[in-house]
Every structure is written in C-alpha cells, then in structure tokens.
C-alpha cells in the first residue's frame, strides 16, 4: 500500500473515530445538559456562564498557539512536545495565579460572591488543560483519533454521574463545577495513559522559537476571535441580568453542540491531513472542497431543522421555564450555518503554513465585528438584538475568509457556491416543511418526534431525487467501512 493510500485510509479511519467520539460525547452531554437544566435554575447556570467567559480567555493563552504549531510542523519529535508542555505549564500556573487573586474583583463586578471560590477551585483545570493540549496535539498529528474516543466518552460519562448526583443532592452551581472538573481531569488522564507519550526533561529555546514563529500568529488570532465570541455574554452579564445570560448561554449551547460536532470532526482530521500535503496545492484544494461538501450536507439540515422545532423543543425538553432561550436557538442556528464555510477556508490557510494571513483576517473581521456590536449596544437595549449581531458578523466572516483561498489554493467563489448551494436548497425545503408542522394540533412530545422523523425522511428523499453527490459519497463510504470490517473479521 503506497503512502497516498495509507493517508486516505488514516483519514477515513480518523474521521470515523472522531465522529464517533463527538457523537457519543455530545449525546451524553446533551442528556446531562437537559437533566441539569430541569434540576437547576437559570441563576445556578449564570455562575458557571460567567466563569466560563474568563476561563475561555485563559485557555486561549495556554493551548491555542503552540499545540497548533506542533500539528502543522512537518517533522516533530518528543523534544518538541516536551518543550511545549513545559512552556504551557508555566503559562497555566501564571494565569491561574492572576485569576486566583483577581477573583474578588470579578465577583464584585457581577455582584456574585460565590464566584470567588468557584474561580479559585475551577482554576485548577487550567493546569490540567496545559497537559491535555499537548496530548491532543500529539494524537491529532499522528492521526490516532481512536484515543480521543475512549478518553472523551469515559470522561463525559463519569462526569455526568457526578454532576447529576450533586444536582439531585442540592449542590446547585457546584454540580456544574464538579461535572466540568471531573470531565477535564479524567479525559486528560486517559489520554496520557493511552498515548503513552513519555515526555523528557529537555527544553529547547531554538525549537520553541521555531514553533513560536508560526504559533504566535495563531495565538493572537485565537485571542481576537475569543474576545469576539465572549464579548456578547460579557455585556449581557453586566448590562442586563444573570438570568438573561443563562438564557443566552443555554440557547447558544444547543446550536453550538450540533454545529461543532460536525465541524470539529472534519476540521480535526482535515488540518493534520492537509498539513502533510501542504506542498501539493491540488490535493489541498480537493480535501478542502470535500470538507465543505460533506460538512455542509450535515450541518445545514440540522440547523434548519432545529430552528424549525426550537419552540417545541424548549417546551418539551427543557420545560417552559427556559422558553426565553428559544429565540437564541433560532438566532444561532442561522449564524452557525456560516461557520463551516469559515472553518473550511481557515483550516486550508493554517495547514499550508500561512498563519500571517490568519492574523490579518482576524484583525479585519474583528474590527468590523466590534463596530457592529458597539452600534447595537449603543442603539438597542435588548439582549436578543445584541445576539443578532452574530448573524451579521458571520456573514462578514464568510466573505472575508474566502478571499485568500482564491489565489492560495484556487478555491474561487464559483466553486464554493457550486459545493454548498445544493445542500442549502434541500435543507431549506426540509426546514420549511418541518416548521409548518408546528400548526398541527397534537401532543407536543409526539409532535416533536413526528417533526424529527419527517425532517429526516424529507431530507433523504430530496437527496435521492436530486441525486445529491454528498449523499452518494456518504453511502459509499459506509459501504466501504462495512466491507473492510467484514474482511477484517474473515482475516481473524
């Protein structure tokens, strides 16, 4: 078997394992989120929502630069991983110290004294994440995505029991704290044991400098992007109320979960694969186009369908006390349909080593973003209208991110439209059909189940009737996996 066939096999295997990991983890996480939402109040969630804002910023510094550089680097050894581990640990301890001593100030800003112990205890996970980020870079670079499956599933399941158990016993927001901490610690421990990476007591400034030349631009880009992602919840938490922040966060979480499951699966495999092929622009273009086609084939209908059933979903699953979150589900379903287009273009640029372009794009996009957000903050007094900025900014980001790839890899606008439009059209027709089913008078739970089933049937039928390329590709991929599995069984 030649190197190209080996890479294709590794890519397919990695995609299957990564998808299984994401689906398994998200299914468990969704069930847990629903159970906890029914057990806890919006005020309980507001505590963890506020802490998450600051921890998201902290984790950018710890894991968003060097780990990406490790994956992108053509030749990497244990000394590179050890060097990044030690610098990441140093960053994590430093940032934890800052959060530890500024916790009272943050608590005063939000008038929530409980934030002090929560920040100081949860901050320990920052140090754990420093180790995890390096292990994740190793697994991604070597395409051993099976390791992610085991660590994520085991960590998610155990933390689910911890979180629900504490919620049932009246621990309130501490149930969410314990759940997240348990998940991070177990996930990292299992990754360490299964990868068997043996770090060495070695630190190379020369190698760090080489990784930094690529990684610092990714770090700054990620930081700018994170500032944008968290500025809305930051403003809502300060300007409005903790309950408004909880509705916003809960409404955003479900579309995020669906979109990220698909997008992260393909991106996690696409980036290391393209990095290995970065000198072959034709191959980079082909893999990027395949990412766009397949990921949009799944994301578009899921977002359209979820938007159509959002009111019914909240009422049945979360109960009517969370109904104010429904509008945010609709907003982010629309916004996140653009994400895969942005993501696919960015992964290609990252993989061919042009982190300088990534940084320039982030500066351009975020300058526009903050101008839009500032206008909405100044002229409106509604958290829902503030959330709508995500749709406007997603459209801007989509246009900006596609610009460089026209010349870098030849992925022109015409090709992107050809790749995405068929999926968008059949998803829109399906979504419209599911939405009008809301006018049927029947039990809400039965109606929700009927809508989900009808949406799936309509989308598959439309895919068959229109001879959708991606439907055929997916079916053939499943057949090949089953054939390979059958051959493996006979061999044994």
mmCIF file of C-alpha atoms in Angstrom, residues 48-446:
data_model
loop_
_atom_site.group_PDB
_atom_site.id
_atom_site.type_symbol
_atom_site.label_atom_id
_atom_site.label_comp_id
_atom_site.label_asym_id
_atom_site.label_seq_id
_atom_site.Cartn_x
_atom_site.Cartn_y
_atom_site.Cartn_z
ATOM 1 C CA UNK A 48 -20.882 28.860 35.506
ATOM 2 C CA UNK A 49 -21.657 31.032 32.462
ATOM 3 C CA UNK A 50 -19.701 33.930 33.955
ATOM 4 C CA UNK A 51 -16.741 31.760 34.969
ATOM 5 C CA UNK A 52 -16.654 30.160 31.527
ATOM 6 C CA UNK A 53 -16.071 33.566 29.941
ATOM 7 C CA UNK A 54 -12.835 34.122 31.864
ATOM 8 C CA UNK A 55 -11.636 30.531 31.566
ATOM 9 C CA UNK A 56 -12.150 30.610 27.814
ATOM 10 C CA UNK A 57 -9.747 33.546 27.588
ATOM 11 C CA UNK A 58 -7.256 31.787 29.855
ATOM 12 C CA UNK A 59 -7.275 28.589 27.793
ATOM 13 C CA UNK A 60 -6.507 30.529 24.623
ATOM 14 C CA UNK A 61 -3.133 31.535 26.075
ATOM 15 C CA UNK A 62 -2.449 28.019 27.254
ATOM 16 C CA UNK A 63 -3.362 25.962 24.208
ATOM 17 C CA UNK A 64 -4.142 27.963 21.072
ATOM 18 C CA UNK A 65 -0.676 28.669 19.690
ATOM 19 C CA UNK A 66 1.970 26.051 20.314
ATOM 20 C CA UNK A 67 -0.280 22.991 20.019
ATOM 21 C CA UNK A 68 -1.407 24.122 16.557
ATOM 22 C CA UNK A 69 2.235 24.682 15.610
ATOM 23 C CA UNK A 70 3.052 21.118 16.703
ATOM 24 C CA UNK A 71 0.388 19.711 14.381
ATOM 25 C CA UNK A 72 1.419 21.896 11.440
ATOM 26 C CA UNK A 73 5.156 21.163 11.761
ATOM 27 C CA UNK A 74 6.318 18.544 9.256
ATOM 28 C CA UNK A 75 8.925 16.845 11.447
ATOM 29 C CA UNK A 76 8.276 16.808 15.182
ATOM 30 C CA UNK A 77 9.723 14.663 17.989
ATOM 31 C CA UNK A 78 9.363 14.187 21.740
ATOM 32 C CA UNK A 79 11.690 17.101 22.467
ATOM 33 C CA UNK A 80 9.270 19.445 20.682
ATOM 34 C CA UNK A 81 6.326 18.070 22.680
ATOM 35 C CA UNK A 82 8.265 18.312 25.952
ATOM 36 C CA UNK A 83 9.303 21.902 25.242
ATOM 37 C CA UNK A 84 5.714 22.938 24.554
ATOM 38 C CA UNK A 85 4.493 21.038 27.641
ATOM 39 C CA UNK A 86 6.783 22.971 29.984
ATOM 40 C CA UNK A 87 6.039 26.374 28.491
ATOM 41 C CA UNK A 88 2.281 25.605 28.590
ATOM 42 C CA UNK A 89 2.505 24.563 32.243
ATOM 43 C CA UNK A 90 4.347 27.782 33.076
ATOM 44 C CA UNK A 91 1.654 29.829 31.317
ATOM 45 C CA UNK A 92 -1.147 27.955 33.082
ATOM 46 C CA UNK A 93 0.331 28.483 36.562
ATOM 47 C CA UNK A 94 0.870 32.169 35.830
ATOM 48 C CA UNK A 95 -2.681 32.684 34.534
ATOM 49 C CA UNK A 96 -4.162 30.689 37.418
ATOM 50 C CA UNK A 97 -2.335 32.990 39.817
ATOM 51 C CA UNK A 98 -3.841 36.045 38.134
ATOM 52 C CA UNK A 99 -7.366 34.611 38.305
ATOM 53 C CA UNK A 100 -6.873 33.485 41.905
ATOM 54 C CA UNK A 101 -6.016 36.988 43.118
ATOM 55 C CA UNK A 102 -8.497 38.844 40.886
ATOM 56 C CA UNK A 103 -11.432 36.564 41.777
ATOM 57 C CA UNK A 104 -12.828 39.062 44.345
ATOM 58 C CA UNK A 105 -12.789 41.837 41.725
ATOM 59 C CA UNK A 106 -14.684 39.651 39.251
ATOM 60 C CA UNK A 107 -17.192 38.708 41.961
ATOM 61 C CA UNK A 108 -17.762 42.385 42.772
ATOM 62 C CA UNK A 109 -18.217 43.219 39.071
ATOM 63 C CA UNK A 110 -21.095 40.729 38.812
ATOM 64 C CA UNK A 111 -22.307 41.120 42.416
ATOM 65 C CA UNK A 112 -21.902 37.378 42.950
ATOM 66 C CA UNK A 113 -19.698 36.429 45.969
ATOM 67 C CA UNK A 114 -19.872 32.727 45.062
ATOM 68 C CA UNK A 115 -17.625 33.441 42.068
ATOM 69 C CA UNK A 116 -14.573 33.726 44.351
ATOM 70 C CA UNK A 117 -14.400 30.055 45.450
ATOM 71 C CA UNK A 118 -15.704 28.817 42.086
ATOM 72 C CA UNK A 119 -12.945 30.596 40.142
ATOM 73 C CA UNK A 120 -10.226 29.509 42.565
ATOM 74 C CA UNK A 121 -11.278 25.860 42.537
ATOM 75 C CA UNK A 122 -12.107 25.540 38.852
ATOM 76 C CA UNK A 123 -8.872 27.323 38.004
ATOM 77 C CA UNK A 124 -7.001 24.100 38.726
ATOM 78 C CA UNK A 125 -8.323 22.737 35.438
ATOM 79 C CA UNK A 126 -6.228 25.335 33.595
ATOM 80 C CA UNK A 127 -3.085 23.480 34.658
ATOM 81 C CA UNK A 128 -4.625 20.163 33.635
ATOM 82 C CA UNK A 129 -5.582 21.656 30.260
ATOM 83 C CA UNK A 130 -1.953 22.614 29.655
ATOM 84 C CA UNK A 131 -1.061 18.907 29.674
ATOM 85 C CA UNK A 132 -4.163 17.952 27.710
ATOM 86 C CA UNK A 133 -3.433 20.435 24.905
ATOM 87 C CA UNK A 134 -0.047 18.840 24.210
ATOM 88 C CA UNK A 135 -1.508 15.327 24.309
ATOM 89 C CA UNK A 136 -4.242 16.414 21.881
ATOM 90 C CA UNK A 137 -1.611 17.837 19.532
ATOM 91 C CA UNK A 138 0.228 14.504 19.590
ATOM 92 C CA UNK A 139 -2.931 12.480 18.883
ATOM 93 C CA UNK A 140 -4.001 14.811 16.054
ATOM 94 C CA UNK A 141 -0.559 14.921 14.458
ATOM 95 C CA UNK A 142 -0.282 11.118 14.437
ATOM 96 C CA UNK A 143 -3.961 10.677 13.385
ATOM 97 C CA UNK A 144 -4.679 8.401 16.381
ATOM 98 C CA UNK A 145 -8.222 9.659 16.811
ATOM 99 C CA UNK A 146 -9.343 6.439 18.467
ATOM 100 C CA UNK A 147 -7.607 7.750 21.603
ATOM 101 C CA UNK A 148 -9.939 10.749 21.656
ATOM 102 C CA UNK A 149 -12.939 8.432 21.514
ATOM 103 C CA UNK A 150 -12.037 6.475 24.649
ATOM 104 C CA UNK A 151 -10.880 9.439 26.730
ATOM 105 C CA UNK A 152 -13.816 11.683 25.844
ATOM 106 C CA UNK A 153 -16.544 9.073 26.263
ATOM 107 C CA UNK A 154 -15.255 7.770 29.606
ATOM 108 C CA UNK A 155 -14.666 11.278 30.965
ATOM 109 C CA UNK A 156 -18.068 12.512 29.811
ATOM 110 C CA UNK A 157 -19.995 9.561 31.257
ATOM 111 C CA UNK A 158 -18.287 9.617 34.671
ATOM 112 C CA UNK A 159 -18.612 13.409 34.978
ATOM 113 C CA UNK A 160 -22.300 13.064 34.045
ATOM 114 C CA UNK A 161 -22.950 10.854 37.074
ATOM 115 C CA UNK A 162 -21.022 13.285 39.284
ATOM 116 C CA UNK A 163 -22.916 16.357 38.031
ATOM 117 C CA UNK A 164 -26.394 14.834 38.168
ATOM 118 C CA UNK A 165 -25.731 13.221 41.543
ATOM 119 C CA UNK A 166 -24.680 16.521 43.082
ATOM 120 C CA UNK A 167 -27.608 18.381 41.486
ATOM 121 C CA UNK A 168 -30.055 15.872 42.968
ATOM 122 C CA UNK A 169 -28.487 16.433 46.390
ATOM 123 C CA UNK A 170 -28.964 20.202 46.236
ATOM 124 C CA UNK A 171 -25.434 21.422 45.428
ATOM 125 C CA UNK A 172 -26.745 23.954 42.879
ATOM 126 C CA UNK A 173 -23.994 25.554 40.742
ATOM 127 C CA UNK A 174 -21.351 23.352 42.391
ATOM 128 C CA UNK A 175 -22.840 20.411 40.496
ATOM 129 C CA UNK A 176 -21.809 22.122 37.249
ATOM 130 C CA UNK A 177 -18.359 22.903 38.650
ATOM 131 C CA UNK A 178 -17.775 19.296 39.701
ATOM 132 C CA UNK A 179 -19.026 17.977 36.368
ATOM 133 C CA UNK A 180 -16.645 20.111 34.316
ATOM 134 C CA UNK A 181 -13.642 19.485 36.551
ATOM 135 C CA UNK A 182 -14.195 15.727 36.626
ATOM 136 C CA UNK A 183 -14.542 15.621 32.844
ATOM 137 C CA UNK A 184 -11.286 17.512 32.251
ATOM 138 C CA UNK A 185 -9.207 15.520 34.742
ATOM 139 C CA UNK A 186 -10.415 12.072 33.629
ATOM 140 C CA UNK A 187 -10.166 12.948 29.934
ATOM 141 C CA UNK A 188 -6.544 14.070 30.379
ATOM 142 C CA UNK A 189 -5.527 11.069 32.496
ATOM 143 C CA UNK A 190 -6.909 8.588 29.967
ATOM 144 C CA UNK A 191 -5.227 10.398 27.078
ATOM 145 C CA UNK A 192 -1.912 10.249 28.935
ATOM 146 C CA UNK A 193 -2.263 6.528 29.650
ATOM 147 C CA UNK A 194 -3.421 5.523 26.164
ATOM 148 C CA UNK A 195 -0.997 7.633 24.122
ATOM 149 C CA UNK A 196 1.931 6.534 26.281
ATOM 150 C CA UNK A 197 3.784 9.726 25.449
ATOM 151 C CA UNK A 198 6.916 9.819 27.560
ATOM 152 C CA UNK A 199 7.960 13.407 27.936
ATOM 153 C CA UNK A 200 11.644 14.052 28.586
ATOM 154 C CA UNK A 201 13.404 16.541 30.843
ATOM 155 C CA UNK A 202 14.508 18.661 27.944
ATOM 156 C CA UNK A 203 13.710 22.208 26.882
ATOM 157 C CA UNK A 204 14.910 23.773 23.632
ATOM 158 C CA UNK A 205 14.725 27.527 23.124
ATOM 159 C CA UNK A 206 15.660 27.012 19.479
ATOM 160 C CA UNK A 207 12.705 24.705 18.849
ATOM 161 C CA UNK A 208 10.408 26.912 20.876
ATOM 162 C CA UNK A 209 11.438 29.854 18.742
ATOM 163 C CA UNK A 210 10.667 27.893 15.566
ATOM 164 C CA UNK A 211 7.233 26.883 16.858
ATOM 165 C CA UNK A 212 6.594 30.398 18.145
ATOM 166 C CA UNK A 213 7.213 31.955 14.714
ATOM 167 C CA UNK A 214 4.116 30.121 13.481
ATOM 168 C CA UNK A 215 2.189 29.772 16.726
ATOM 169 C CA UNK A 216 2.143 33.374 17.948
ATOM 170 C CA UNK A 217 0.036 34.467 14.977
ATOM 171 C CA UNK A 218 -2.436 31.650 15.653
ATOM 172 C CA UNK A 219 -2.454 32.625 19.337
ATOM 173 C CA UNK A 220 -3.230 36.269 18.607
ATOM 174 C CA UNK A 221 -5.845 35.238 16.018
ATOM 175 C CA UNK A 222 -7.494 32.900 18.528
ATOM 176 C CA UNK A 223 -7.407 35.573 21.218
ATOM 177 C CA UNK A 224 -9.064 38.125 18.945
ATOM 178 C CA UNK A 225 -11.674 35.539 17.935
ATOM 179 C CA UNK A 226 -12.323 34.618 21.577
ATOM 180 C CA UNK A 227 -12.742 38.264 22.554
ATOM 181 C CA UNK A 228 -15.447 38.486 19.909
ATOM 182 C CA UNK A 229 -17.112 35.215 20.968
ATOM 183 C CA UNK A 230 -17.260 36.241 24.617
ATOM 184 C CA UNK A 231 -17.987 39.960 24.330
ATOM 185 C CA UNK A 232 -21.753 39.449 23.934
ATOM 186 C CA UNK A 233 -22.150 37.264 27.064
ATOM 187 C CA UNK A 234 -19.803 39.632 28.900
ATOM 188 C CA UNK A 235 -22.013 42.615 28.016
ATOM 189 C CA UNK A 236 -25.252 40.737 28.697
ATOM 190 C CA UNK A 237 -23.992 39.603 32.115
ATOM 191 C CA UNK A 238 -23.067 43.152 33.108
ATOM 192 C CA UNK A 239 -25.728 45.263 31.344
ATOM 193 C CA UNK A 240 -28.741 43.007 31.824
ATOM 194 C CA UNK A 241 -29.118 40.152 34.335
ATOM 195 C CA UNK A 242 -27.702 36.775 35.277
ATOM 196 C CA UNK A 243 -30.937 35.161 34.060
ATOM 197 C CA UNK A 244 -30.591 36.838 30.650
ATOM 198 C CA UNK A 245 -27.038 35.482 30.433
ATOM 199 C CA UNK A 246 -28.295 31.994 31.288
ATOM 200 C CA UNK A 247 -30.979 32.097 28.575
ATOM 201 C CA UNK A 248 -28.397 33.369 26.082
ATOM 202 C CA UNK A 249 -25.843 30.705 27.020
ATOM 203 C CA UNK A 250 -28.387 27.885 27.054
ATOM 204 C CA UNK A 251 -29.919 28.957 23.741
ATOM 205 C CA UNK A 252 -26.480 29.203 22.163
ATOM 206 C CA UNK A 253 -25.254 25.901 23.581
ATOM 207 C CA UNK A 254 -27.511 23.577 21.562
ATOM 208 C CA UNK A 255 -26.758 25.000 18.082
ATOM 209 C CA UNK A 256 -23.090 25.136 19.121
ATOM 210 C CA UNK A 257 -23.218 21.496 20.130
ATOM 211 C CA UNK A 258 -24.714 20.406 16.803
ATOM 212 C CA UNK A 259 -22.506 22.583 14.618
ATOM 213 C CA UNK A 260 -19.275 21.831 16.468
ATOM 214 C CA UNK A 261 -19.921 18.075 16.429
ATOM 215 C CA UNK A 262 -19.833 18.058 12.629
ATOM 216 C CA UNK A 263 -17.393 20.892 12.023
ATOM 217 C CA UNK A 264 -14.877 19.853 14.696
ATOM 218 C CA UNK A 265 -14.934 16.255 13.484
ATOM 219 C CA UNK A 266 -13.942 17.161 9.952
ATOM 220 C CA UNK A 267 -11.617 20.005 10.988
ATOM 221 C CA UNK A 268 -9.728 17.828 13.470
ATOM 222 C CA UNK A 269 -8.930 15.377 10.666
ATOM 223 C CA UNK A 270 -8.633 17.900 7.815
ATOM 224 C CA UNK A 271 -5.951 20.078 9.401
ATOM 225 C CA UNK A 272 -3.301 17.394 10.103
ATOM 226 C CA UNK A 273 -4.004 15.674 6.772
ATOM 227 C CA UNK A 274 -3.637 18.862 4.715
ATOM 228 C CA UNK A 275 -0.557 19.769 6.753
ATOM 229 C CA UNK A 276 1.071 16.594 5.465
ATOM 230 C CA UNK A 277 0.075 17.520 1.884
ATOM 231 C CA UNK A 278 0.782 21.258 2.149
ATOM 232 C CA UNK A 279 3.225 21.222 -0.804
ATOM 233 C CA UNK A 280 0.563 19.730 -3.122
ATOM 234 C CA UNK A 281 -1.883 22.591 -3.720
ATOM 235 C CA UNK A 282 -4.150 20.412 -5.875
ATOM 236 C CA UNK A 283 -4.558 17.915 -3.040
ATOM 237 C CA UNK A 284 -5.207 20.727 -0.537
ATOM 238 C CA UNK A 285 -7.974 22.079 -2.778
ATOM 239 C CA UNK A 286 -9.567 18.654 -3.199
ATOM 240 C CA UNK A 287 -9.587 17.908 0.539
ATOM 241 C CA UNK A 288 -10.935 21.387 1.343
ATOM 242 C CA UNK A 289 -13.762 21.026 -1.173
ATOM 243 C CA UNK A 290 -14.656 17.619 0.213
ATOM 244 C CA UNK A 291 -14.750 19.114 3.730
ATOM 245 C CA UNK A 292 -17.115 21.859 2.553
ATOM 246 C CA UNK A 293 -19.454 19.478 0.759
ATOM 247 C CA UNK A 294 -19.757 16.784 3.384
ATOM 248 C CA UNK A 295 -19.835 19.024 6.465
ATOM 249 C CA UNK A 296 -22.470 21.326 4.936
ATOM 250 C CA UNK A 297 -24.530 18.291 3.923
ATOM 251 C CA UNK A 298 -24.952 17.515 7.629
ATOM 252 C CA UNK A 299 -24.812 20.961 9.261
ATOM 253 C CA UNK A 300 -27.319 22.768 7.003
ATOM 254 C CA UNK A 301 -30.264 20.396 7.617
ATOM 255 C CA UNK A 302 -29.525 20.053 11.322
ATOM 256 C CA UNK A 303 -29.516 23.836 11.773
ATOM 257 C CA UNK A 304 -32.618 24.339 9.624
ATOM 258 C CA UNK A 305 -34.450 21.530 11.357
ATOM 259 C CA UNK A 306 -33.543 22.663 14.854
ATOM 260 C CA UNK A 307 -34.629 26.220 14.068
ATOM 261 C CA UNK A 308 -37.996 24.867 12.945
ATOM 262 C CA UNK A 309 -38.632 22.875 16.150
ATOM 263 C CA UNK A 310 -36.955 25.232 18.659
ATOM 264 C CA UNK A 311 -40.102 26.379 20.495
ATOM 265 C CA UNK A 312 -41.441 22.863 20.782
ATOM 266 C CA UNK A 313 -38.011 21.547 21.805
ATOM 267 C CA UNK A 314 -37.626 24.024 24.665
ATOM 268 C CA UNK A 315 -41.161 23.453 25.950
ATOM 269 C CA UNK A 316 -40.904 19.648 25.902
ATOM 270 C CA UNK A 317 -37.247 19.067 26.785
ATOM 271 C CA UNK A 318 -36.186 21.994 28.963
ATOM 272 C CA UNK A 319 -39.672 22.946 30.256
ATOM 273 C CA UNK A 320 -41.386 26.302 29.819
ATOM 274 C CA UNK A 321 -39.182 27.998 32.430
ATOM 275 C CA UNK A 322 -36.465 28.114 29.712
ATOM 276 C CA UNK A 323 -38.743 29.383 26.914
ATOM 277 C CA UNK A 324 -36.821 32.678 26.733
ATOM 278 C CA UNK A 325 -33.878 30.658 25.394
ATOM 279 C CA UNK A 326 -35.802 29.709 22.232
ATOM 280 C CA UNK A 327 -35.122 32.974 20.400
ATOM 281 C CA UNK A 328 -31.385 32.474 20.920
ATOM 282 C CA UNK A 329 -31.597 28.964 19.477
ATOM 283 C CA UNK A 330 -33.131 30.417 16.294
ATOM 284 C CA UNK A 331 -30.506 33.161 16.036
ATOM 285 C CA UNK A 332 -27.530 30.848 16.467
ATOM 286 C CA UNK A 333 -28.942 28.171 14.156
ATOM 287 C CA UNK A 334 -28.759 30.761 11.373
ATOM 288 C CA UNK A 335 -25.369 32.077 12.472
ATOM 289 C CA UNK A 336 -23.687 28.677 12.756
ATOM 290 C CA UNK A 337 -24.602 27.621 9.252
ATOM 291 C CA UNK A 338 -21.904 30.040 8.140
ATOM 292 C CA UNK A 339 -19.302 28.555 10.480
ATOM 293 C CA UNK A 340 -18.396 25.567 8.362
ATOM 294 C CA UNK A 341 -17.648 27.846 5.402
ATOM 295 C CA UNK A 342 -15.390 29.975 7.554
ATOM 296 C CA UNK A 343 -13.788 26.945 9.165
ATOM 297 C CA UNK A 344 -13.022 25.079 5.949
ATOM 298 C CA UNK A 345 -11.267 28.065 4.426
ATOM 299 C CA UNK A 346 -9.296 28.783 7.601
ATOM 300 C CA UNK A 347 -8.107 25.178 8.004
ATOM 301 C CA UNK A 348 -6.635 25.241 4.493
ATOM 302 C CA UNK A 349 -4.792 28.508 5.177
ATOM 303 C CA UNK A 350 -3.477 27.215 8.507
ATOM 304 C CA UNK A 351 -2.337 23.904 7.060
ATOM 305 C CA UNK A 352 -0.193 25.445 4.318
ATOM 306 C CA UNK A 353 1.605 27.483 6.975
ATOM 307 C CA UNK A 354 0.151 30.955 6.318
ATOM 308 C CA UNK A 355 -0.574 31.928 9.904
ATOM 309 C CA UNK A 356 0.273 35.521 8.917
ATOM 310 C CA UNK A 357 -2.828 35.603 6.712
ATOM 311 C CA UNK A 358 -4.934 34.143 9.534
ATOM 312 C CA UNK A 359 -3.874 37.020 11.769
ATOM 313 C CA UNK A 360 -4.647 39.658 9.133
ATOM 314 C CA UNK A 361 -8.077 38.130 8.529
ATOM 315 C CA UNK A 362 -8.887 38.140 12.241
ATOM 316 C CA UNK A 363 -7.924 41.813 12.557
ATOM 317 C CA UNK A 364 -10.115 42.747 9.565
ATOM 318 C CA UNK A 365 -13.101 40.694 10.739
ATOM 319 C CA UNK A 366 -12.991 41.683 14.358
ATOM 320 C CA UNK A 367 -12.612 45.373 13.597
ATOM 321 C CA UNK A 368 -15.885 45.114 11.704
ATOM 322 C CA UNK A 369 -17.418 42.908 14.398
ATOM 323 C CA UNK A 370 -16.757 45.287 17.250
ATOM 324 C CA UNK A 371 -18.088 48.219 15.238
ATOM 325 C CA UNK A 372 -21.340 46.296 14.681
ATOM 326 C CA UNK A 373 -21.577 45.213 18.327
ATOM 327 C CA UNK A 374 -20.830 48.737 19.588
ATOM 328 C CA UNK A 375 -23.612 50.102 17.361
ATOM 329 C CA UNK A 376 -26.113 47.589 18.719
ATOM 330 C CA UNK A 377 -25.092 48.246 22.332
ATOM 331 C CA UNK A 378 -25.477 51.984 21.810
ATOM 332 C CA UNK A 379 -28.770 51.945 19.920
ATOM 333 C CA UNK A 380 -30.574 48.979 21.482
ATOM 334 C CA UNK A 381 -31.490 47.819 24.959
ATOM 335 C CA UNK A 382 -32.263 44.173 24.253
ATOM 336 C CA UNK A 383 -30.062 41.096 24.693
ATOM 337 C CA UNK A 384 -31.918 39.434 21.804
ATOM 338 C CA UNK A 385 -30.981 42.242 19.396
ATOM 339 C CA UNK A 386 -27.407 42.055 20.651
ATOM 340 C CA UNK A 387 -27.362 38.352 19.808
ATOM 341 C CA UNK A 388 -28.445 39.137 16.237
ATOM 342 C CA UNK A 389 -25.015 40.684 15.656
ATOM 343 C CA UNK A 390 -23.719 37.106 15.423
ATOM 344 C CA UNK A 391 -25.668 36.626 12.164
ATOM 345 C CA UNK A 392 -24.373 39.853 10.646
ATOM 346 C CA UNK A 393 -20.812 39.116 11.687
ATOM 347 C CA UNK A 394 -20.993 35.507 10.469
ATOM 348 C CA UNK A 395 -21.883 36.778 7.006
ATOM 349 C CA UNK A 396 -18.953 39.207 7.064
ATOM 350 C CA UNK A 397 -16.567 36.479 8.240
ATOM 351 C CA UNK A 398 -17.672 34.126 5.486
ATOM 352 C CA UNK A 399 -16.852 36.663 2.775
ATOM 353 C CA UNK A 400 -13.525 37.673 4.330
ATOM 354 C CA UNK A 401 -12.299 34.105 4.960
ATOM 355 C CA UNK A 402 -12.899 33.040 1.372
ATOM 356 C CA UNK A 403 -10.765 35.830 -0.140
ATOM 357 C CA UNK A 404 -7.226 34.394 0.313
ATOM 358 C CA UNK A 405 -8.032 30.886 -0.923
ATOM 359 C CA UNK A 406 -8.945 32.147 -4.364
ATOM 360 C CA UNK A 407 -5.229 32.601 -5.004
ATOM 361 C CA UNK A 408 -3.658 30.301 -2.396
ATOM 362 C CA UNK A 409 -5.359 27.081 -3.486
ATOM 363 C CA UNK A 410 -7.644 28.173 -6.339
ATOM 364 C CA UNK A 411 -10.880 27.827 -4.362
ATOM 365 C CA UNK A 412 -12.883 30.514 -6.106
ATOM 366 C CA UNK A 413 -16.316 31.838 -5.131
ATOM 367 C CA UNK A 414 -17.913 29.975 -8.026
ATOM 368 C CA UNK A 415 -16.593 26.654 -6.762
ATOM 369 C CA UNK A 416 -17.734 27.341 -3.212
ATOM 370 C CA UNK A 417 -21.239 28.184 -4.406
ATOM 371 C CA UNK A 418 -21.313 25.000 -6.508
ATOM 372 C CA UNK A 419 -20.214 22.967 -3.477
ATOM 373 C CA UNK A 420 -22.638 24.493 -0.951
ATOM 374 C CA UNK A 421 -25.794 25.592 -2.792
ATOM 375 C CA UNK A 422 -27.335 22.129 -3.441
ATOM 376 C CA UNK A 423 -27.122 21.258 0.264
ATOM 377 C CA UNK A 424 -28.554 24.633 1.302
ATOM 378 C CA UNK A 425 -31.540 24.353 -1.046
ATOM 379 C CA UNK A 426 -32.703 20.894 0.026
ATOM 380 C CA UNK A 427 -32.081 21.780 3.705
ATOM 381 C CA UNK A 428 -34.236 24.922 3.315
ATOM 382 C CA UNK A 429 -37.098 22.985 1.742
ATOM 383 C CA UNK A 430 -36.913 20.398 4.525
ATOM 384 C CA UNK A 431 -36.802 23.110 7.217
ATOM 385 C CA UNK A 432 -39.867 24.855 5.792
ATOM 386 C CA UNK A 433 -41.804 21.596 5.777
ATOM 387 C CA UNK A 434 -40.902 20.839 9.397
ATOM 388 C CA UNK A 435 -41.723 24.403 10.516
ATOM 389 C CA UNK A 436 -45.274 24.313 9.122
ATOM 390 C CA UNK A 437 -45.904 21.134 11.103
ATOM 391 C CA UNK A 438 -45.944 23.361 14.214
ATOM 392 C CA UNK A 439 -49.524 24.280 13.289
ATOM 393 C CA UNK A 440 -50.699 20.687 13.797
ATOM 394 C CA UNK A 441 -52.812 20.360 16.946
ATOM 395 C CA UNK A 442 -51.468 17.420 18.943
ATOM 396 C CA UNK A 443 -49.398 16.470 21.995
ATOM 397 C CA UNK A 444 -46.155 18.464 21.968
ATOM 398 C CA UNK A 445 -43.889 15.487 22.615
ATOM 399 C CA UNK A 446 -45.495 13.434 19.848
#
